[in-house]
GROMACS .gro file of C-alpha atoms in nm:
model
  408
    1UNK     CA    1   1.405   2.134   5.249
    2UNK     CA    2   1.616   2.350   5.001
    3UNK     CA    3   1.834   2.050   4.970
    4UNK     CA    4   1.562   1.805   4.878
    5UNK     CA    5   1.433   2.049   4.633
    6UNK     CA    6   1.773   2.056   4.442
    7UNK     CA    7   1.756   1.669   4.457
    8UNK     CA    8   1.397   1.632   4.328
    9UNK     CA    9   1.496   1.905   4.034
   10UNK     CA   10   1.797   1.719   3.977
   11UNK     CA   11   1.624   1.382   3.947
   12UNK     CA   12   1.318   1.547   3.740
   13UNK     CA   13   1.626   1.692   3.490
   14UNK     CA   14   1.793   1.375   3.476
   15UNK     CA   15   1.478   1.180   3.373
   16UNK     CA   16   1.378   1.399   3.141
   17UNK     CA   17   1.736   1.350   2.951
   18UNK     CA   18   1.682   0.995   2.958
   19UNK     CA   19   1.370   1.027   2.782
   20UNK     CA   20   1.513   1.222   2.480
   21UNK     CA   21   1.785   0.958   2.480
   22UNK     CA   22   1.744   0.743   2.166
   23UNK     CA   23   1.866   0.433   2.013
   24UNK     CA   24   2.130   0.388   1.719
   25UNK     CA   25   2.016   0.257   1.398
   26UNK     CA   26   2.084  -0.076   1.385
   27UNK     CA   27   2.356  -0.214   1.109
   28UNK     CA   28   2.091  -0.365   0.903
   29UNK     CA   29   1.873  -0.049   0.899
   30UNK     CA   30   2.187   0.156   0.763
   31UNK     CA   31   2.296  -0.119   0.519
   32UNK     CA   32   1.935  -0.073   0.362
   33UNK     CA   33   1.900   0.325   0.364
   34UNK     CA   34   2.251   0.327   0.239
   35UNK     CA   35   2.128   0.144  -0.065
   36UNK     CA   36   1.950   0.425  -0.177
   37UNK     CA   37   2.230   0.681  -0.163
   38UNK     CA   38   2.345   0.472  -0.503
   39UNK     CA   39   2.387   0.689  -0.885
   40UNK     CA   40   2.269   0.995  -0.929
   41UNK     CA   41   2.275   0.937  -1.308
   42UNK     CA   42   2.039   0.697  -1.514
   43UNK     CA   43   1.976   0.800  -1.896
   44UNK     CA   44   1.666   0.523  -1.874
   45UNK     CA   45   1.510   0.683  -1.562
   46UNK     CA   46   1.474   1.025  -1.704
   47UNK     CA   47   1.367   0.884  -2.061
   48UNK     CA   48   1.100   0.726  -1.896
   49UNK     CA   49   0.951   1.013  -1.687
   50UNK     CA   50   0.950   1.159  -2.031
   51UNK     CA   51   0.858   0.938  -2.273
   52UNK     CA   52   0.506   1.137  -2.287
   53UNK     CA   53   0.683   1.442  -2.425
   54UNK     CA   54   0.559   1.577  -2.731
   55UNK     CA   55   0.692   1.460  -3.066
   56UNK     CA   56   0.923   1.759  -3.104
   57UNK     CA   57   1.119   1.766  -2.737
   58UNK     CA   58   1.333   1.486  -2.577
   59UNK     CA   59   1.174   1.275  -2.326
   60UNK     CA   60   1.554   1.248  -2.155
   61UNK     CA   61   1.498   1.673  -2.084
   62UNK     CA   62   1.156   1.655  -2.022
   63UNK     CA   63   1.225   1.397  -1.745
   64UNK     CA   64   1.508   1.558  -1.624
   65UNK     CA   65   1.287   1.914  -1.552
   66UNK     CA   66   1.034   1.711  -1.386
   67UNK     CA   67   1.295   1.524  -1.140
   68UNK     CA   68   1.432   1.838  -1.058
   69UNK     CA   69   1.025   1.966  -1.001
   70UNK     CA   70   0.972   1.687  -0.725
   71UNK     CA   71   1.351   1.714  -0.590
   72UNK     CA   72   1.214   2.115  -0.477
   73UNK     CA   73   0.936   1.873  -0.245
   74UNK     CA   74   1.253   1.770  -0.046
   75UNK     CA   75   1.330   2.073   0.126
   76UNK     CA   76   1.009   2.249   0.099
   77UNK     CA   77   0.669   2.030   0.132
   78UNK     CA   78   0.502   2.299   0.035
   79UNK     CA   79   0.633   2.399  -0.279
   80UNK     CA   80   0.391   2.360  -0.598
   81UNK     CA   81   0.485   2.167  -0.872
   82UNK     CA   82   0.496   2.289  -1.233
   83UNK     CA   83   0.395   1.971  -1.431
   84UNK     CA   84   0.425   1.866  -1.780
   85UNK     CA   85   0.116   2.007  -1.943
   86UNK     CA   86  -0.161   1.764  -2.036
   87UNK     CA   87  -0.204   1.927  -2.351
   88UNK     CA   88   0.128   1.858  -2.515
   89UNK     CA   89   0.177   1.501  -2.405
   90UNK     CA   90   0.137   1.243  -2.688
   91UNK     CA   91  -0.200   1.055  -2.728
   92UNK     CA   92  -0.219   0.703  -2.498
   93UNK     CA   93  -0.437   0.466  -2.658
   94UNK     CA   94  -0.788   0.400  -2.427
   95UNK     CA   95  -1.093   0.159  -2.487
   96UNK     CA   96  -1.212  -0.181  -2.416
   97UNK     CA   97  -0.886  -0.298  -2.642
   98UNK     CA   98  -0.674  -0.183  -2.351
   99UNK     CA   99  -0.874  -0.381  -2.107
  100UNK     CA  100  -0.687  -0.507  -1.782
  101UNK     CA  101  -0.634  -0.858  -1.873
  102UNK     CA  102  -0.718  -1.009  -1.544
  103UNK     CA  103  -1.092  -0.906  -1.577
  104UNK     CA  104  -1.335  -1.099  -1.744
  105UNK     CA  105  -1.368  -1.133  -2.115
  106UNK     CA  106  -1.080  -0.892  -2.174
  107UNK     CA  107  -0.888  -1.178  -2.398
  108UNK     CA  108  -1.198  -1.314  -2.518
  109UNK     CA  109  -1.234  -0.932  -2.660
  110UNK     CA  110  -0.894  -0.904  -2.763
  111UNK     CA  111  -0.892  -1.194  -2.995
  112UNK     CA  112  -1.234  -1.077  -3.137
  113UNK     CA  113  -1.142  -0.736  -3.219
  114UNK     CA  114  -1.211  -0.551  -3.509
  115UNK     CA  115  -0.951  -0.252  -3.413
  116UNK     CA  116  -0.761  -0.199  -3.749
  117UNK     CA  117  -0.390  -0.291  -3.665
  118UNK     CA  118  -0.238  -0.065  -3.919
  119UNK     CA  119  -0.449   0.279  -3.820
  120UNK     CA  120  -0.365   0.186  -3.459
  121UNK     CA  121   0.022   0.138  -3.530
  122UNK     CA  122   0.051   0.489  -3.757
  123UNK     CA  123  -0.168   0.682  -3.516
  124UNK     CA  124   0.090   0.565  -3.192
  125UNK     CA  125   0.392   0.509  -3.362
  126UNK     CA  126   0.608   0.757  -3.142
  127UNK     CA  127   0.471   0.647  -2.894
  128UNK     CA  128   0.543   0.236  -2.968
  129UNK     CA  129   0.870   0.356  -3.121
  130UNK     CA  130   0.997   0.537  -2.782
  131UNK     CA  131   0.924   0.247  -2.562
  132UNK     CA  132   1.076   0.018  -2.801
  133UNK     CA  133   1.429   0.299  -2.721
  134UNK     CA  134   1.346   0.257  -2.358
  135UNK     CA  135   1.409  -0.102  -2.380
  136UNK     CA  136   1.743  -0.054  -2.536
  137UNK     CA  137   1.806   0.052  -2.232
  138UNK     CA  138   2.039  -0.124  -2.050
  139UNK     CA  139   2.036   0.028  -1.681
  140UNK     CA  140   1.777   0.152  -1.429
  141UNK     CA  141   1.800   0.344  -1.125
  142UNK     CA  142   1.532   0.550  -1.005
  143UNK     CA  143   1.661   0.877  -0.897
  144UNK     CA  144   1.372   0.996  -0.670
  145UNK     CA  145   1.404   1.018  -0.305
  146UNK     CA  146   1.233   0.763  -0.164
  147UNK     CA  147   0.978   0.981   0.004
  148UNK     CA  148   0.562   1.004   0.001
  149UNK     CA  149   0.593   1.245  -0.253
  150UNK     CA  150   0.838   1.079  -0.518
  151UNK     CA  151   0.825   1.101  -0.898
  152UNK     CA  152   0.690   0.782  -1.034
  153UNK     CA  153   0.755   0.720  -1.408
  154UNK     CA  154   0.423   0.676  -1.631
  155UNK     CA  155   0.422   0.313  -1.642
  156UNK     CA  156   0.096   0.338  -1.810
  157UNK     CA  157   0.259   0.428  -2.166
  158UNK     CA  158   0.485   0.108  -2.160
  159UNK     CA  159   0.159  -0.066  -2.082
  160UNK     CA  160   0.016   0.050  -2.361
  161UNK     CA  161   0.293   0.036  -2.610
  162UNK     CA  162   0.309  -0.342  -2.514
  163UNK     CA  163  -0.089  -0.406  -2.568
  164UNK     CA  164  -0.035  -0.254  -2.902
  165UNK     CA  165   0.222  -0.479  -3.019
  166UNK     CA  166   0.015  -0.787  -2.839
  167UNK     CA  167  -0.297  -0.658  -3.091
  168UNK     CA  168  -0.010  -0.696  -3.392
  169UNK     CA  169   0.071  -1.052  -3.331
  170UNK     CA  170  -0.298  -1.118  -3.225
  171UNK     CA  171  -0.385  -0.968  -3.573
  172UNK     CA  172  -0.119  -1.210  -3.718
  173UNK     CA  173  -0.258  -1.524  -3.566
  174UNK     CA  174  -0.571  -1.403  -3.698
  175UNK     CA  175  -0.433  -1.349  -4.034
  176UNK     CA  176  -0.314  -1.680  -4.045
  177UNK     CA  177   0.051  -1.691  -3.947
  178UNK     CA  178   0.089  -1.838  -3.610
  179UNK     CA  179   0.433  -1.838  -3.615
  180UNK     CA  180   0.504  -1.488  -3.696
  181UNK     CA  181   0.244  -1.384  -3.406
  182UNK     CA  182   0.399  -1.612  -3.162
  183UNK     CA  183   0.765  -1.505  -3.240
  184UNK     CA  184   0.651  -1.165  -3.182
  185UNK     CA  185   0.504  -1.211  -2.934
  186UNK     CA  186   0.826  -1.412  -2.800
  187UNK     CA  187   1.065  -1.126  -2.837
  188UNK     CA  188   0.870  -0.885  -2.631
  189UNK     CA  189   0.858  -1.124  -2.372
  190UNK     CA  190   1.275  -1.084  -2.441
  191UNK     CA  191   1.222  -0.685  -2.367
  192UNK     CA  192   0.993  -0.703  -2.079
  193UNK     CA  193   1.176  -0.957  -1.890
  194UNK     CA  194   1.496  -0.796  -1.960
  195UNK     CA  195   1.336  -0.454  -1.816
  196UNK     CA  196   1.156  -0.593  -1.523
  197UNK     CA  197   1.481  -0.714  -1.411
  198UNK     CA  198   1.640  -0.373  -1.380
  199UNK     CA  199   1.373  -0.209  -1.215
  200UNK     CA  200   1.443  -0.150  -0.886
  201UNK     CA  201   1.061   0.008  -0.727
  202UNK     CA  202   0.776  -0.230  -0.647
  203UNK     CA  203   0.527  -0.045  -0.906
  204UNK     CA  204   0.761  -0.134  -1.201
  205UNK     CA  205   0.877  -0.468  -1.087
  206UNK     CA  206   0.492  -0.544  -1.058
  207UNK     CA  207   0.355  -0.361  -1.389
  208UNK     CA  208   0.650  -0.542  -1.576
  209UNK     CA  209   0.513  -0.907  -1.422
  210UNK     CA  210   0.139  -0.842  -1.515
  211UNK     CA  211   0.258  -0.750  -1.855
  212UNK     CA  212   0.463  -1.092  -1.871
  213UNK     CA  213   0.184  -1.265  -1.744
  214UNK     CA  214  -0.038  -1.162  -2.075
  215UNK     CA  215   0.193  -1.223  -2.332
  216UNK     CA  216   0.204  -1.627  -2.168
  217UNK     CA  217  -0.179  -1.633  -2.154
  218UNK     CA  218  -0.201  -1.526  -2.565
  219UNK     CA  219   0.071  -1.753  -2.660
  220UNK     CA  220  -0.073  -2.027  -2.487
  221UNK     CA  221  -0.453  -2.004  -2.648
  222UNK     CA  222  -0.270  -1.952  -2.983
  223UNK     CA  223  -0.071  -2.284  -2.901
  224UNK     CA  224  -0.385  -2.467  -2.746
  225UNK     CA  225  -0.517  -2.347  -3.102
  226UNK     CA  226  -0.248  -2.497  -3.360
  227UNK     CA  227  -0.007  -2.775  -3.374
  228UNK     CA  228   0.269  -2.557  -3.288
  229UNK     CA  229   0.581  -2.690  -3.023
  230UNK     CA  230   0.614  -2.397  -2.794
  231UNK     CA  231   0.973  -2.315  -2.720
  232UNK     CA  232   1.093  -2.343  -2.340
  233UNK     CA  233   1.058  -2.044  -2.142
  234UNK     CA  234   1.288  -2.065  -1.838
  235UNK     CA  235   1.214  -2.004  -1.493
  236UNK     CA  236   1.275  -1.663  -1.340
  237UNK     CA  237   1.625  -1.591  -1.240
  238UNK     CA  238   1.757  -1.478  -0.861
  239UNK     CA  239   1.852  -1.159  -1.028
  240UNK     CA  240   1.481  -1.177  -1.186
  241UNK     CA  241   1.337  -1.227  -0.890
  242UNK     CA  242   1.541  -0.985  -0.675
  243UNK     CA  243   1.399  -0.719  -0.436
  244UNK     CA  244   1.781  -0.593  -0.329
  245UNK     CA  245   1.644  -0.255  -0.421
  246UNK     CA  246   1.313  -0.274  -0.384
  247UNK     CA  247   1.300  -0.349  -0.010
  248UNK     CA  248   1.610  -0.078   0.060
  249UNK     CA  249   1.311   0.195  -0.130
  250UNK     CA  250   1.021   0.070   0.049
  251UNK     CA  251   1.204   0.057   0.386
  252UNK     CA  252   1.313   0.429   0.300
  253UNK     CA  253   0.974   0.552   0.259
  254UNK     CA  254   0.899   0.453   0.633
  255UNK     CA  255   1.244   0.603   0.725
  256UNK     CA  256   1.207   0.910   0.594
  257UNK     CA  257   0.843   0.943   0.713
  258UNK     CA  258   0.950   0.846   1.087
  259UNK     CA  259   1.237   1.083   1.054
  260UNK     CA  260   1.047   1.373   0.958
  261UNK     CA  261   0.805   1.271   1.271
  262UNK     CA  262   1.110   1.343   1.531
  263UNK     CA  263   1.027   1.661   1.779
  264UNK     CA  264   0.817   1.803   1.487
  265UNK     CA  265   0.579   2.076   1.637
  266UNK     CA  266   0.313   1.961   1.415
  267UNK     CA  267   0.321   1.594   1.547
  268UNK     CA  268  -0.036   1.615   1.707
  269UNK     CA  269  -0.215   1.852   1.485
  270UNK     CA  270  -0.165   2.014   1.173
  271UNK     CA  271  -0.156   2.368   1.311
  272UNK     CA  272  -0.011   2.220   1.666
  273UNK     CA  273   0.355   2.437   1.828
  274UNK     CA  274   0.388   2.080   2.023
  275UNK     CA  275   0.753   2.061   2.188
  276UNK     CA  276   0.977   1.844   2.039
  277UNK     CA  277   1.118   1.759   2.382
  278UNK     CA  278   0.757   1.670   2.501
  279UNK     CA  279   0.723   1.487   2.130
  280UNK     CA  280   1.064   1.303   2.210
  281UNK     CA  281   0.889   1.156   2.543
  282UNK     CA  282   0.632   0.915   2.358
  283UNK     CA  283   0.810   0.910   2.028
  284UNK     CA  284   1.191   0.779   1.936
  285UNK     CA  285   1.228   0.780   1.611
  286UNK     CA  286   1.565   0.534   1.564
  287UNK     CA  287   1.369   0.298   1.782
  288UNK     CA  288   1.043   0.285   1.556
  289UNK     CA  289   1.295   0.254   1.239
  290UNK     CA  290   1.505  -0.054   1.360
  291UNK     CA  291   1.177  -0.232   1.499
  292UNK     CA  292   1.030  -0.208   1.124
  293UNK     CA  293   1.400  -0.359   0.930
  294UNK     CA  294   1.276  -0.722   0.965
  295UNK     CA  295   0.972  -0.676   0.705
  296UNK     CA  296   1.192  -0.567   0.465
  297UNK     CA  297   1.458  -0.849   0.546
  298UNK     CA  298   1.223  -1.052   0.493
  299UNK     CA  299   1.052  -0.928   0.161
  300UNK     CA  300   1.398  -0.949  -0.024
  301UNK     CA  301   1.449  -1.315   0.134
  302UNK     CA  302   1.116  -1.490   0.060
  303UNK     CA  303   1.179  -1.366  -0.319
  304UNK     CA  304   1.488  -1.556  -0.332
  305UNK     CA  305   1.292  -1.922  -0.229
  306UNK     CA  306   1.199  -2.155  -0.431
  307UNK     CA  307   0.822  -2.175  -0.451
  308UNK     CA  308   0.806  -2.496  -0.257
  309UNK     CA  309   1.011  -2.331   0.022
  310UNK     CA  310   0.801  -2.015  -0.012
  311UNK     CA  311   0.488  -2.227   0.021
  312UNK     CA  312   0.632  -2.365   0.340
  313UNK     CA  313   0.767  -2.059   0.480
  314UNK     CA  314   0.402  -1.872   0.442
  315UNK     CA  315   0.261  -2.293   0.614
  316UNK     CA  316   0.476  -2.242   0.928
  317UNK     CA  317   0.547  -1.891   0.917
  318UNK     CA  318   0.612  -1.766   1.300
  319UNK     CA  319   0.356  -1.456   1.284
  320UNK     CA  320   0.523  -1.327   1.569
  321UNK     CA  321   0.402  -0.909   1.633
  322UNK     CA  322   0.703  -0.665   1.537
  323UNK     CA  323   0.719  -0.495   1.858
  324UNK     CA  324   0.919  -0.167   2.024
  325UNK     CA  325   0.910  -0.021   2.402
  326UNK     CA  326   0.575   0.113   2.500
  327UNK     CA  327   0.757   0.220   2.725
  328UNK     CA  328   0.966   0.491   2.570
  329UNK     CA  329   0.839   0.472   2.280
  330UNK     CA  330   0.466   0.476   2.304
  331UNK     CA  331   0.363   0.655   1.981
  332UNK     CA  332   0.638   0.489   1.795
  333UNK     CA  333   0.456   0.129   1.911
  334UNK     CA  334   0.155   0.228   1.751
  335UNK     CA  335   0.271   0.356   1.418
  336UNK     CA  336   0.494  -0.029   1.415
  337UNK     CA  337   0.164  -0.209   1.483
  338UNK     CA  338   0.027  -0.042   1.160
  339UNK     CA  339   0.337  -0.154   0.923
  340UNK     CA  340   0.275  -0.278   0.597
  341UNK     CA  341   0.258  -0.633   0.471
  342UNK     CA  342   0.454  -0.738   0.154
  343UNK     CA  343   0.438  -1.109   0.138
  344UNK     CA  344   0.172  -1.131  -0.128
  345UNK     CA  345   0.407  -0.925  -0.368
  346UNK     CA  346   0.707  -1.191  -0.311
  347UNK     CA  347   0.432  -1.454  -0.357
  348UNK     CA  348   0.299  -1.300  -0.713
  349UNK     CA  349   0.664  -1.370  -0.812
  350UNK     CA  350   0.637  -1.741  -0.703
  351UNK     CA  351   0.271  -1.720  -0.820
  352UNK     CA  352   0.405  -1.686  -1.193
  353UNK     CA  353   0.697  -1.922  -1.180
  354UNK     CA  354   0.384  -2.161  -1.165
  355UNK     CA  355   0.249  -2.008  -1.461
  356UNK     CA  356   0.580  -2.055  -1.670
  357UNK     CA  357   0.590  -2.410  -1.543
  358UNK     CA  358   0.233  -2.525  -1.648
  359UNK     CA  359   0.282  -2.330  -1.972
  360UNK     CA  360   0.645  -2.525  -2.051
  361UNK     CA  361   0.436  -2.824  -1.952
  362UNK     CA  362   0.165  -2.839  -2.154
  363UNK     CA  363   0.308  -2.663  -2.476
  364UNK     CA  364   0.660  -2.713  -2.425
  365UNK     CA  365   0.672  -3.095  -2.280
  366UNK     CA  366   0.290  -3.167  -2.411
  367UNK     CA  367   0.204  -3.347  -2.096
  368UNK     CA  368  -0.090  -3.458  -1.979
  369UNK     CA  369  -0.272  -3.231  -1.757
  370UNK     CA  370  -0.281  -3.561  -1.471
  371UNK     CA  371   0.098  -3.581  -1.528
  372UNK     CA  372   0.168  -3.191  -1.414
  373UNK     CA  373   0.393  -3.091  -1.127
  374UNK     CA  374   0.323  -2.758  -0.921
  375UNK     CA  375   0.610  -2.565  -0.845
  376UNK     CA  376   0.449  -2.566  -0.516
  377UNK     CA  377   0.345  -2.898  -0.387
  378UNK     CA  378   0.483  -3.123  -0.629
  379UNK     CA  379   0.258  -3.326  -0.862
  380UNK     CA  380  -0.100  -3.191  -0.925
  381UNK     CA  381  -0.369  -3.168  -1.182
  382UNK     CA  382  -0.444  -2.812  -1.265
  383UNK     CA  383  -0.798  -2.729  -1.204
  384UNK     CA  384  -0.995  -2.635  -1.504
  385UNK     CA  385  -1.188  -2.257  -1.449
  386UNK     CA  386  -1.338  -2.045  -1.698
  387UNK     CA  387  -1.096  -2.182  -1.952
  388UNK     CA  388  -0.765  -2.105  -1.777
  389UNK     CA  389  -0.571  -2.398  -1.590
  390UNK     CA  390  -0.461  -2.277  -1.220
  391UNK     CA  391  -0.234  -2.477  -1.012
  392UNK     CA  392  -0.311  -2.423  -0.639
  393UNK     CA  393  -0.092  -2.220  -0.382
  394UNK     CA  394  -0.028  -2.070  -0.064
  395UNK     CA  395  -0.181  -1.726  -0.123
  396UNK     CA  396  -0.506  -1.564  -0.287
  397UNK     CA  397  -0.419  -1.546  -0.650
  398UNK     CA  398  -0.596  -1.214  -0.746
  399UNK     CA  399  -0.477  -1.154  -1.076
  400UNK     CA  400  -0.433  -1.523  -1.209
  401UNK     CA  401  -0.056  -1.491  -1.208
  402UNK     CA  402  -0.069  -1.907  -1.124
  403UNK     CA  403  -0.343  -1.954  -1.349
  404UNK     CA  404  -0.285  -2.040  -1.775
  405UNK     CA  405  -0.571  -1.900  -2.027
  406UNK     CA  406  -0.578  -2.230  -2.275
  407UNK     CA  407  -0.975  -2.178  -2.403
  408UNK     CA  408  -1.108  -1.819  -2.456
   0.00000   0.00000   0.00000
């Protein structure tokens, strides 16, 4: 009896071992966590977390105190930060002339403002002159840990900036020079594009796209409006396009969250003393981390299609379930089933190579609208809605990105 006690005990040890046992992260989760162990310098970075500092300080130091605010998060979750005060930030222009340009009537009220240009320009100029030095800028690397608490730069004041100087050359075309308004117009397309391609976190890359997007729509109804040959915008480049960074950061948010997760006492319940070797039973943590590595594979590689190869990818894509061991990894299965989905942010991408296409069609090549190819499917007449021409495609356009405003 004594001796089939020992055995039983012996057995019950040994299984419990091979329940804490976990797996190795794969090579292709380390290759994209190691991505994000890159500078730990970047002038532009900091200069954009500060670029709200008052007129007197320099945004470079103000950015640099608040980085080094959010790094105290890292080790202590708890730890309160001491932001930049409201009060001393400079002003960031609001009303229905900083519409989102996606909703409706926001262009038809842009061109039909009676804002004063000039008052607008002196009353903002630091903060149109700093965003101009921003995109001087010839580097980007977001410094940040890529956890749920990282320090994202107030995109919101390039936004801004960038309406401002879209109001100038609107004001222009009003004015009566067309040409001075669109080759404004056509060198802060030049900045932007040059700055979305260094960003290297989804927010930017996306805030930098919408803000391409509007600068094609007004050059297109000042085109559809005067005799003008457009000049040819080219198509978005690999490098353009890339999400080498962006899918390394997004997969480290889940990685860091899933790491965090492993034997913590508070894994049930807030307040819970759980035992991590009970926690390690339903929950591997390696495991739950390799099983997630193919949606982020697969974000950077549907960026780098063509659009008619992305269109065909999302036709016959295999929709198989990422899966991991219920098994020994029960809790870990769940929190997989609940991953996010990033194909519609490759497609916006695709979405506005469509855009640049029809736009290098009609005021470039001055086709026909009958004689148009889609990037997509090949030739196809643009339909006609609320004065913008949209070429079909393989996802829900939700902020026109496909679509080309010709009639306001």
């Amino acid at each position: 009896m004594k001796r089939l006690l020992t055995i039983l005990t012996a057995t019950l040890i040994l299984l419990l071992l091979i329940t804490q046992i976990d797996d190795d992260l794969s090579k292709e989760s380390i290759d994209l966590i190691e991505r994000t162990h890159g500078k730990n310098t970047s002038e532009s970075y900091l200069y954009l977390h500060g670029i709200f500092a008052s007129e007197e300080e320099d945004p470079i130091s103000v950015g640099s105190q608040l980085l080094s605010e959010y790094r105290k998060l890292d080790t202590d979750d708890t730890y309160e930060i001491i932001e930049y005060p409201d009060s001393k930030k400079i002003a960031s222009p609001t009303g229905k002339d900083f519409c989102q340009v996606w909703e409706d009537d926001c262009l038809k009220h842009l061109f039909s403002s009676q804002l004063n240009i000039e008052n607008l320009l002196s009353e903002h100029h630091v903060l149109v002159s700093r965003v101009d030095r921003f995109f001087e800028f010839n580097e980007y690397t977001t410094l940040s840990k890529p956890t749920i608490h990282e320090l994202f730069p107030p995109y919101q004041y390039i936004a801004a900036a960038n309406r401002i100087k879209t109001l100038e050359a609107i004001a222009a075309y009003r004015g009566g020079d067309a040409q001075k308004a669109l080759d404004s117009l056509s060198l802060q397309f030049s900045k932007l594009r040059r700055s979305m391609k260094l960003q290297d976190n989804l927010i930017g890359k996306l805030v930098f796209l919408m803000k391409l997007s509007e600068i094609v729509d007004v050059m297109s109804i000042i085109l559809s409006n005067c005799d003008t040959k457009a000049r040819l915008i080219p198509s978005l480049s690999q490098t353009e396009k890339s999400f080498y960074m962006i899918a390394a950061r997004e997969f480290g948010m889940s990685y860091y969250i899933f790491k965090n997760l492993d034997k913590n006492p508070e894994f049930f319940s807030l307040d819970g003393k759980f035992p991590g070797w009970l926690t390690r039973i339903v929950y591997k943590p390696n495991m739950t981390i390799n099983s997630i590595t193919p949606i982020y594979s697969d974000l950077e590689r549907l960026t780098q299609l063509s659009p008619a190869d992305f269109a065909k990818q999302i036709e016959f894509a295999n929709n198989t379930p990422l899966s991991t061991s219920k098994l020994r990894n029960y809790i870990g299965s769940a929190l997989v089933s609940i991953s996010p989905e990033y194909t519609e942010y490759a497609g916006k991408f695709h979405d506005f190579e469509a855009k640049l296409a029809m736009y290098n069609q009609l005021h470039h090549l001055k086709l026909e609208i009958g004689n148009m190819t889609n990037p997509y499917y090949g030739n196809e007449a643009p339909k006609n809605s609320n004065g913008s021409l949209c070429f079909s495609g393989p996802l829900e356009d939700k902020r026109s990105l496909r679509c080309l405003k010709v009639k306001l």
